[in-house]
Amino acid sequence: MWRLYQFPLCPFSRKVRLLLSEKGVPYELWRENPWDAGDEFWALNPAGRTPVLHEADKNITLCDSRAICEYFEETVEKMPMINGTVASRAEIRRLVALFDENFYYDVTGPLLHERMKKRLILRQPPDSKALRQAMKMAHGHLDYMDYLIDTRPWLAGSTMSLADLTAAAQISVADYLGGIDWSGHEQTRGWYSVFKSRPSFRPLLSERMEVIQPPSHYGEIDG
Amino acid sequence: MWRLYQFPLCPFSRKVRLLLSEKGVPYELWRENPWDAGDEFWALNPAGRTPVLHEADKNITLCDSRAICEYFEETVEKMPMINGTVASRAEIRRLVALFDENFYYDVTGPLLHERMKKRLILRQPPDSKALRQAMKMAHGHLDYMDYLIDTRPWLAGSTMSLADLTAAAQISVADYLGGIDWSGHEQTRGWYSVFKSRPSFRPLLSERMEVIQPPSHYGEIDG
Ligand SMILES: N[C@@H](CCC(=O)N[C@@H](CS)C(=O)NCC(=O)O)C(=O)O
Ligand SMILES: N[C@@H](CCC(=O)N[C@@H](CS)C(=O)NCC(=O)O)C(=O)O
């Protein structure tokens, strides 16, 4: 069976978990904190990052969430997530990069730094200016999502795709860390609550990262 | 014809240029500095980043270098660059991410910040500690490349792939900015000089970014 090396608030691991569940691929979770990973983990992934997916019996190791998703897209037909014309596929991959890189850089990454790393590793209080800035950037990204959802049923087009899974994964971590103010973003909020009710999403919402508690609306489908 | 929005030292644009040349896809260059791009560019790419590839007649816009490369892999058969079994393809994509993200974060990004942005935009002298740190990190990455090339003809396996183009693109920018000390890295140096002699690579090596001069060995095939 596949083993996923991850920690509960890693947005890239969440994307992979959503994809595996949607495609019906069984896997087990293996807790790994990249900030204090040992030699065994570094041997699996020389980049030292989660997620890593490993199949011991077949001796396969997959690293990098996009490489992992492309692998399952190529090997499992159920629930295609990078689908349609070449132009649609390029649009899906553009949005995956936008959420994995820009949203993460502007919002999820700073929130993880201020609220998780400072608490668990650095033992420092969060910097309220950095938190305000991340929340401000989140509004900008949600505005863009509102615009997309105004013009299309799903983020990248007419069907659910890896773009939706990627955005939902990033947003769910940002929301856990109190960084999302939903007011004024009814379109994206509606899209997200549809997502939250999917069976693939439920396990993520009930998990907790030690010490850090999410706001009360986090796990609620209409929250 | 395709128009590539880029600037000479953008490593992600260099990767796309190498891929287009290897595949024989004609394109024209369009100079764009993401740090002072106008509304027109932001309308093409809401992430505000180079590279962007645009075909006005067909009204197609492609953003994000990985999405662009996957697009041409799917549409142009010549010189496959994400090829082989699903496992090989995953290995290629793992290495693409390693160079685009880790090498860029550790080496190319800091060098661009210290030697290009501080010179052209911030009008500050480079921080010599940051430069030393980037060069030290470059050694670590080159050690890993030496190891890969010791065990395989090309970075990801038996044939040239997008992993090689990605690594060469990052290294060429780092080398331009004086960040690569080749001593002790004979394997990677040999691999790189084979690369430098390819017709796809020659135009990159003869280009210059205004004000910033590369070291003398930069453009030489045995340099
Ligand atoms: N491009 C990678 C990014 C993965 C990533 O940045 N993971 C974070 C945890 S959320 C990590 O392991 N960071 C540790 C580090 O970069 O040293 C992916 O998509 O899998
Ligand atoms: N994932 C993107 C990264 C592109 C990127 O970071 N480009 C840089 C120039 S080398 C840029 O435009 N930076 C400006 C910014 O991030 O605001 C890709 O592969 O195309």
Coordinates of C-alpha atoms and ligand atoms in Angstrom, one line a residue:
Chain A
M1 CA 0.0 0.0 0.0
W2 CA 1.1 3.6 -0.6
R3 CA 2.4 5.4 2.4
L4 CA 2.0 9.2 2.5
Y5 CA 4.7 11.1 4.5
Q6 CA 2.9 14.3 5.7
F7 CA 1.8 16.5 8.5
P8 CA -1.8 17.7 9.0
L9 CA -1.2 21.3 8.0
C10 CA 0.9 20.7 4.8
P11 CA -1.2 22.1 2.0
F12 CA 0.7 20.1 -0.7
S13 CA 0.0 16.8 1.2
R14 CA -3.7 17.8 1.5
K15 CA -3.9 18.2 -2.3
V16 CA -2.4 14.7 -2.8
R17 CA -4.8 13.3 -0.2
L18 CA -7.8 14.8 -2.0
L19 CA -6.6 13.4 -5.3
L20 CA -6.0 9.9 -3.9
S21 CA -9.4 9.8 -2.2
E22 CA -11.3 11.1 -5.3
K23 CA -9.6 8.5 -7.4
G24 CA -10.2 5.8 -4.9
V25 CA -6.5 4.9 -4.3
P26 CA -5.9 3.4 -0.8
Y27 CA -3.1 4.9 1.2
E28 CA -1.9 5.1 4.8
L29 CA -0.7 8.3 6.6
W30 CA 2.8 8.5 8.0
R31 CA 3.5 11.6 10.2
E32 CA 6.6 13.4 9.1
N33 CA 7.7 16.9 10.2
P34 CA 10.1 18.2 7.5
W35 CA 11.7 20.5 10.0
D36 CA 13.0 17.7 12.0
A37 CA 13.1 14.8 9.6
G38 CA 15.8 12.1 9.9
D39 CA 18.1 10.5 7.4
E40 CA 15.5 8.0 6.3
F41 CA 13.2 10.7 5.1
W42 CA 16.0 12.6 3.4
A43 CA 17.0 9.4 1.6
L44 CA 13.5 9.2 0.2
N45 CA 13.4 12.8 -0.8
P46 CA 16.7 14.8 -1.3
A47 CA 14.6 18.0 -1.3
G48 CA 13.6 17.2 2.3
R49 CA 10.0 18.1 1.8
T50 CA 6.5 16.7 2.3
P51 CA 4.6 15.2 0.6
V52 CA 6.4 12.0 -0.3
L53 CA 4.5 8.9 -1.4
H54 CA 6.3 5.5 -1.0
E55 CA 5.3 2.0 -2.0
A56 CA 7.8 -0.4 -0.2
D57 CA 6.7 -3.6 -2.0
K58 CA 7.1 -2.1 -5.5
N59 CA 10.0 0.1 -4.4
I60 CA 8.5 3.3 -5.9
T61 CA 9.0 6.7 -4.3
L62 CA 7.2 9.8 -5.6
C63 CA 8.2 13.3 -4.6
D64 CA 6.6 16.7 -5.2
S65 CA 2.9 17.1 -5.2
R66 CA 2.6 18.0 -8.8
A67 CA 4.7 15.1 -10.0
I68 CA 2.6 12.8 -7.7
C69 CA -0.7 14.1 -9.1
E70 CA 0.5 13.7 -12.7
Y71 CA 1.5 10.1 -11.9
F72 CA -2.0 9.2 -10.7
E73 CA -3.6 11.1 -13.5
E74 CA -1.6 8.9 -15.9
T75 CA -2.2 5.6 -14.0
V76 CA -5.8 5.8 -12.6
E77 CA -8.6 6.6 -15.0
K78 CA -11.3 7.3 -12.4
M79 CA -12.1 10.9 -11.8
P80 CA -9.8 12.6 -14.3
M81 CA -8.4 15.8 -12.8
I82 CA -6.2 17.2 -15.6
N83 CA -8.7 16.7 -18.4
G84 CA -10.1 18.2 -21.6
T85 CA -8.3 19.9 -24.5
V86 CA -4.6 20.8 -24.4
A87 CA -5.7 24.4 -23.7
S88 CA -7.9 23.3 -20.8
R89 CA -5.1 21.2 -19.4
A90 CA -2.8 24.2 -19.6
E91 CA -5.4 26.3 -17.8
I92 CA -5.6 23.7 -15.0
R93 CA -1.9 23.6 -14.6
R94 CA -1.6 27.4 -14.6
L95 CA -4.0 27.6 -11.7
V96 CA -2.3 24.8 -9.8
A97 CA 0.9 26.8 -10.0
L98 CA -0.9 30.0 -9.0
F99 CA -2.3 28.4 -5.8
D100 CA 0.8 26.3 -5.0
E101 CA 3.2 29.2 -5.5
N102 CA 1.5 32.6 -5.2
F103 CA -1.2 31.8 -2.7
Y104 CA 1.2 29.7 -0.7
Y105 CA 3.9 32.5 -0.8
D106 CA 1.4 35.3 0.0
V107 CA -0.9 33.5 2.4
T108 CA -0.5 29.9 3.6
G109 CA 3.3 30.1 3.9
P110 CA 3.4 33.2 6.1
L111 CA 0.4 31.9 8.2
L112 CA 2.3 28.5 8.8
H113 CA 5.4 30.5 9.8
E114 CA 3.6 32.8 12.2
R115 CA 1.1 30.4 13.7
M116 CA 2.7 27.0 13.5
K117 CA 6.5 27.3 13.2
K118 CA 6.8 30.1 15.7
R119 CA 4.6 28.1 18.2
L120 CA 6.1 24.7 17.8
I121 CA 9.7 25.3 16.8
L122 CA 10.9 28.9 17.4
R123 CA 8.9 29.5 20.6
Q124 CA 8.1 33.0 19.6
P125 CA 4.8 35.0 19.5
P126 CA 3.4 35.6 16.0
D127 CA 4.0 38.9 14.4
S128 CA 0.6 40.6 14.1
K129 CA 1.8 42.8 11.1
A130 CA 2.7 39.7 9.1
L131 CA -0.7 38.1 10.0
R132 CA -2.6 41.2 8.8
Q133 CA -0.6 41.3 5.6
A134 CA -1.3 37.6 4.9
M135 CA -5.0 38.2 5.5
K136 CA -4.9 41.1 3.2
M137 CA -3.3 39.1 0.5
A138 CA -5.9 36.4 1.0
H139 CA -8.6 38.9 0.1
G140 CA -6.9 39.6 -3.2
H141 CA -6.7 35.9 -4.0
L142 CA -10.3 35.3 -3.0
D143 CA -11.4 38.2 -5.2
Y144 CA -9.8 36.5 -8.2
M145 CA -11.5 33.2 -7.3
D146 CA -14.8 35.0 -7.0
Y147 CA -14.2 36.3 -10.5
L148 CA -13.4 32.8 -11.9
I149 CA -16.4 31.2 -10.2
D150 CA -18.6 34.0 -11.6
T151 CA -17.7 32.9 -15.1
R152 CA -17.2 29.2 -14.8
P153 CA -18.8 26.4 -12.7
W154 CA -15.4 25.3 -11.4
L155 CA -12.1 27.2 -11.1
A156 CA -10.6 26.0 -14.4
G157 CA -13.7 25.4 -16.4
S158 CA -16.8 23.2 -16.7
T159 CA -15.6 20.3 -14.5
M160 CA -13.9 19.8 -11.2
S161 CA -10.2 19.6 -11.7
L162 CA -6.8 19.6 -9.9
A163 CA -7.1 23.4 -9.8
D164 CA -10.1 23.0 -7.4
L165 CA -8.3 20.5 -5.3
T166 CA -5.2 22.6 -5.1
A167 CA -7.1 25.8 -4.1
A168 CA -9.2 23.9 -1.6
A169 CA -6.1 22.4 0.0
Q170 CA -4.4 25.8 0.4
I171 CA -7.5 27.5 1.6
S172 CA -8.3 24.8 4.1
V173 CA -4.9 25.3 5.8
A174 CA -5.2 29.1 5.7
D175 CA -8.7 28.8 7.2
Y176 CA -7.5 26.4 9.9
L177 CA -4.9 29.1 10.9
G178 CA -7.6 31.8 11.1
G179 CA -6.3 33.6 7.9
I180 CA -9.5 33.6 5.9
D181 CA -12.2 36.3 6.4
W182 CA -15.1 35.1 4.2
S183 CA -17.1 38.3 4.3
G184 CA -17.6 39.6 0.7
H185 CA -16.6 36.3 -0.9
E186 CA -19.9 34.6 -1.3
Q187 CA -19.0 32.9 -4.6
T188 CA -15.9 31.3 -3.3
R189 CA -17.6 30.5 0.0
G190 CA -20.3 28.6 -1.8
W191 CA -17.7 26.8 -3.9
Y192 CA -15.8 25.9 -0.8
S193 CA -18.8 24.6 1.2
V194 CA -19.7 22.3 -1.7
F195 CA -16.1 21.0 -1.5
K196 CA -16.2 20.6 2.3
S197 CA -19.1 18.2 2.0
R198 CA -17.3 15.8 -0.3
P199 CA -16.3 12.5 1.3
S200 CA -12.7 13.2 0.2
F201 CA -12.6 16.3 2.3
R202 CA -14.3 15.2 5.5
P203 CA -11.2 13.4 7.0
L204 CA -9.1 16.5 6.6
L205 CA -11.6 18.7 8.4
S206 CA -11.7 16.5 11.5
E207 CA -8.0 16.2 11.9
R208 CA -6.1 18.5 14.3
M209 CA -2.5 19.6 14.5
E210 CA -1.3 19.3 18.1
V211 CA -1.5 22.5 20.2
I212 CA -3.0 24.6 17.4
Q213 CA -6.8 24.9 17.3
P214 CA -8.8 26.1 14.3
P215 CA -11.6 28.6 14.6
S216 CA -15.1 27.2 15.3
H217 CA -16.4 27.6 11.7
Y218 CA -13.5 25.6 10.2
G219 CA -15.0 22.1 10.3
E220 CA -18.6 23.1 9.6
I221 CA -19.9 22.6 6.1
D222 CA -21.7 26.0 6.1
G223 CA -19.0 27.6 8.2
Chain B
M1 CA 3.7 33.1 -34.0
W2 CA 4.2 32.5 -30.3
R3 CA 5.5 35.5 -28.4
L4 CA 7.5 34.8 -25.3
Y5 CA 7.4 37.5 -22.6
Q6 CA 10.7 37.2 -20.7
F7 CA 13.9 38.9 -19.6
P8 CA 17.4 37.5 -20.3
L9 CA 18.1 36.3 -16.8
C10 CA 14.8 34.6 -16.0
P11 CA 15.7 31.0 -15.5
F12 CA 12.1 29.8 -16.1
S13 CA 12.0 31.6 -19.4
R14 CA 15.3 30.0 -20.3
K15 CA 13.9 26.6 -19.7
V16 CA 11.0 27.3 -22.1
R17 CA 13.4 28.7 -24.7
L18 CA 15.5 25.6 -24.6
L19 CA 12.4 23.4 -24.9
L20 CA 10.9 25.4 -27.8
S21 CA 14.3 25.3 -29.7
E22 CA 14.8 21.6 -29.1
K23 CA 11.3 20.9 -30.4
G24 CA 11.7 23.3 -33.4
V25 CA 8.8 25.6 -32.4
P26 CA 9.3 29.1 -33.7
Y27 CA 8.8 32.0 -31.3
E28 CA 9.7 35.7 -30.9
L29 CA 11.1 37.3 -27.8
W30 CA 9.3 40.1 -26.0
R31 CA 11.2 41.9 -23.3
E32 CA 9.2 42.1 -20.0
N33 CA 10.5 43.0 -16.6
P34 CA 8.0 41.5 -14.1
W35 CA 9.1 44.1 -11.5
D36 CA 7.7 47.0 -13.6
A37 CA 5.1 45.3 -15.8
G38 CA 2.0 47.2 -16.9
D39 CA -1.6 46.3 -17.0
E40 CA -1.3 44.5 -20.3
F41 CA 1.1 42.0 -18.9
W42 CA -1.0 41.5 -15.7
A43 CA -4.0 40.9 -17.9
L44 CA -2.1 38.1 -19.6
N45 CA -0.9 36.6 -16.4
P46 CA -2.7 37.4 -13.1
A47 CA 0.4 36.0 -11.3
G48 CA 2.4 38.8 -12.8
R49 CA 5.3 36.5 -13.6
T50 CA 7.5 35.6 -16.6
P51 CA 7.5 33.4 -18.7
V52 CA 4.2 34.0 -20.5
L53 CA 3.7 32.6 -24.0
H54 CA 1.0 34.2 -26.1
E55 CA -0.4 33.5 -29.6
A56 CA -2.4 36.5 -30.7
D57 CA -4.0 34.9 -33.8
K58 CA -5.2 31.9 -32.0
N59 CA -5.9 33.8 -28.8
I60 CA -4.0 31.4 -26.6
T61 CA -2.1 32.4 -23.5
L62 CA 0.1 30.0 -21.5
C63 CA 1.5 30.9 -18.1
D64 CA 3.9 29.0 -15.7
S65 CA 6.9 27.3 -17.2
R66 CA 5.9 23.8 -16.2
A67 CA 2.4 24.2 -17.7
I68 CA 4.0 25.6 -20.8
C69 CA 6.4 22.7 -21.1
E70 CA 3.6 20.1 -20.6
Y71 CA 1.6 21.8 -23.3
F72 CA 4.3 21.5 -25.9
E73 CA 5.1 17.9 -24.7
E74 CA 1.4 17.1 -25.5
T75 CA 1.3 18.9 -28.8
V76 CA 4.7 18.5 -30.4
E77 CA 6.1 15.0 -30.9
K78 CA 9.6 15.9 -31.8
M79 CA 12.2 15.5 -29.1
P80 CA 10.1 14.2 -26.3
M81 CA 11.2 15.6 -23.0
I82 CA 8.8 14.0 -20.4
N83 CA 9.2 10.5 -21.7
G84 CA 9.4 6.8 -20.8
T85 CA 7.5 4.8 -18.2
V86 CA 5.2 6.5 -15.7
A87 CA 8.0 6.1 -13.1
S88 CA 10.5 7.8 -15.4
R89 CA 8.1 10.6 -16.0
A90 CA 7.6 11.0 -12.3
E91 CA 11.4 11.1 -11.8
I92 CA 11.7 13.8 -14.5
R93 CA 9.0 15.9 -12.8
R94 CA 10.6 15.4 -9.4
L95 CA 13.9 16.8 -10.7
V96 CA 12.2 19.7 -12.5
A97 CA 10.6 20.7 -9.2
L98 CA 13.9 20.3 -7.4
F99 CA 15.7 22.7 -9.7
D100 CA 12.8 25.1 -10.2
E101 CA 12.1 25.4 -6.5
N102 CA 15.0 24.3 -4.3
F103 CA 17.9 25.3 -6.6
Y104 CA 16.1 28.6 -7.4
Y105 CA 15.3 29.3 -3.7
D106 CA 18.8 28.5 -2.5
V107 CA 21.0 29.8 -5.4
T108 CA 19.5 31.5 -8.4
G109 CA 16.9 33.6 -6.6
P110 CA 19.3 35.0 -4.0
L111 CA 21.9 35.7 -6.8
L112 CA 19.3 37.5 -8.9
H113 CA 18.3 39.5 -5.8
E114 CA 21.8 40.5 -4.8
R115 CA 23.3 41.1 -8.2
M116 CA 20.4 42.1 -10.5
K117 CA 17.6 43.6 -8.4
K118 CA 19.8 45.5 -6.0
R119 CA 21.7 46.9 -9.0
L120 CA 18.8 47.7 -11.3
I121 CA 15.9 48.4 -8.9
L122 CA 17.0 48.9 -5.3
R123 CA 20.3 50.7 -6.1
Q124 CA 22.0 49.0 -3.2
P125 CA 25.4 47.1 -3.1
P126 CA 25.1 43.3 -2.9
D127 CA 25.4 41.7 0.5
S128 CA 28.5 39.6 0.4
K129 CA 27.3 37.2 3.1
A130 CA 24.2 36.4 1.1
L131 CA 26.4 35.8 -2.0
R132 CA 28.7 33.5 -0.1
Q133 CA 25.7 31.5 1.2
A134 CA 24.3 31.1 -2.3
M135 CA 27.6 29.8 -3.6
K136 CA 27.8 27.4 -0.7
M137 CA 24.3 26.1 -1.4
A138 CA 25.3 25.8 -5.1
H139 CA 28.1 23.4 -4.1
G140 CA 25.6 21.2 -2.4
H141 CA 23.3 21.1 -5.4
L142 CA 26.2 20.4 -7.7
D143 CA 27.3 17.5 -5.5
Y144 CA 23.9 16.0 -5.9
M145 CA 24.1 16.5 -9.7
D146 CA 27.6 14.9 -9.8
Y147 CA 26.1 11.9 -8.0
L148 CA 23.2 11.6 -10.5
I149 CA 25.5 11.9 -13.5
D150 CA 27.8 9.3 -12.0
T151 CA 25.0 6.8 -12.1
R152 CA 23.0 7.9 -15.2
P153 CA 23.9 9.4 -18.6
W154 CA 21.5 12.2 -18.1
L155 CA 20.0 13.7 -14.9
A156 CA 16.8 11.7 -14.9
G157 CA 17.9 8.6 -16.7
S158 CA 19.1 7.3 -20.1
T159 CA 17.9 10.1 -22.3
M160 CA 17.9 13.9 -22.2
S161 CA 14.8 15.3 -20.6
L162 CA 13.1 18.3 -19.2
A163 CA 15.1 17.7 -16.0
D164 CA 18.3 18.5 -17.9
L165 CA 16.8 21.6 -19.6
T166 CA 15.6 22.9 -16.2
A167 CA 18.9 22.4 -14.4
A168 CA 20.9 23.9 -17.3
A169 CA 18.6 26.9 -17.3
Q170 CA 19.0 27.5 -13.6
I171 CA 22.8 26.9 -13.7
S172 CA 23.3 29.2 -16.7
V173 CA 21.8 32.1 -14.8
A174 CA 23.7 31.3 -11.6
D175 CA 26.9 31.0 -13.7
Y176 CA 26.2 34.4 -15.4
L177 CA 25.9 36.0 -12.0
G178 CA 29.3 34.5 -10.8
G179 CA 27.7 32.1 -8.4
I180 CA 29.1 28.8 -9.7
D181 CA 32.6 27.6 -8.7
W182 CA 33.1 24.6 -10.9
S183 CA 36.1 23.2 -9.0
G184 CA 35.5 19.7 -7.7
H185 CA 32.4 19.2 -10.0
E186 CA 34.0 17.6 -13.1
Q187 CA 30.9 15.4 -13.8
T188 CA 28.5 18.2 -13.8
R189 CA 30.9 20.5 -15.7
G190 CA 31.2 17.8 -18.4
W191 CA 27.5 17.5 -18.6
Y192 CA 27.1 21.3 -18.8
S193 CA 29.7 21.8 -21.5
V194 CA 27.9 19.2 -23.7
F195 CA 24.8 21.2 -23.1
K196 CA 26.4 24.5 -23.9
S197 CA 27.4 23.3 -27.4
R198 CA 23.8 22.5 -28.4
P199 CA 22.3 24.8 -30.9
S200 CA 19.4 25.5 -28.5
F201 CA 21.8 26.9 -26.0
R202 CA 24.0 29.1 -28.1
P203 CA 21.6 32.1 -28.3
L204 CA 21.2 32.2 -24.5
L205 CA 25.0 32.3 -24.0
S206 CA 25.5 35.3 -26.3
E207 CA 22.8 37.4 -24.8
R208 CA 23.6 40.1 -22.2
M209 CA 21.5 41.7 -19.5
E210 CA 22.1 45.4 -19.5
V211 CA 24.7 46.7 -17.0
I212 CA 25.5 43.2 -15.6
Q213 CA 28.5 41.4 -17.2
P214 CA 29.1 37.6 -16.8
P215 CA 32.5 36.2 -15.9
S216 CA 34.7 35.4 -18.9
H217 CA 34.2 31.7 -18.8
Y218 CA 30.4 32.0 -19.0
G219 CA 30.0 31.9 -22.8
E220 CA 32.9 29.5 -23.5
I221 CA 31.9 25.9 -24.3
D222 CA 34.8 24.6 -22.2
G223 CA 34.5 27.4 -19.7
Ligands
LIG1 N1 6.7 21.8 -4.6 C1 6.5 21.0 -3.4 C2 6.5 21.9 -2.2 C3 6.4 21.1 -0.9 C4 6.7 21.9 0.3 O1 7.1 23.1 0.3 N2 6.4 21.3 1.5 C5 6.7 22.0 2.8 C6 5.7 21.6 3.9 S1 4.2 22.3 3.6 C7 8.1 21.5 3.3 O2 8.3 20.3 3.4 N3 9.0 22.5 3.7 C8 10.2 22.2 4.2 C9 11.4 22.7 3.4 O3 11.1 23.4 2.4 O4 12.5 22.6 3.9 C10 5.3 20.1 -3.6 O5 4.4 20.6 -4.3 O6 5.3 19.0 -3.1
LIG2 N1 6.5 28.9 -11.4 C1 6.8 30.0 -12.3 C2 7.9 30.9 -11.6 C3 8.1 32.1 -12.5 C4 8.9 33.2 -11.7 O1 9.1 33.1 -10.5 N2 9.4 34.2 -12.5 C5 10.0 35.3 -11.9 C6 11.1 35.8 -12.8 S1 12.5 34.8 -12.9 C7 9.1 36.4 -11.7 O2 8.3 36.8 -12.6 N3 9.0 37.0 -10.5 C8 8.2 38.2 -10.2 C9 7.2 37.9 -9.1 O3 7.2 36.8 -8.6 O4 6.5 38.9 -8.8 C10 7.3 29.4 -13.6 O5 7.8 28.2 -13.5 O6 7.0 30.0 -14.6

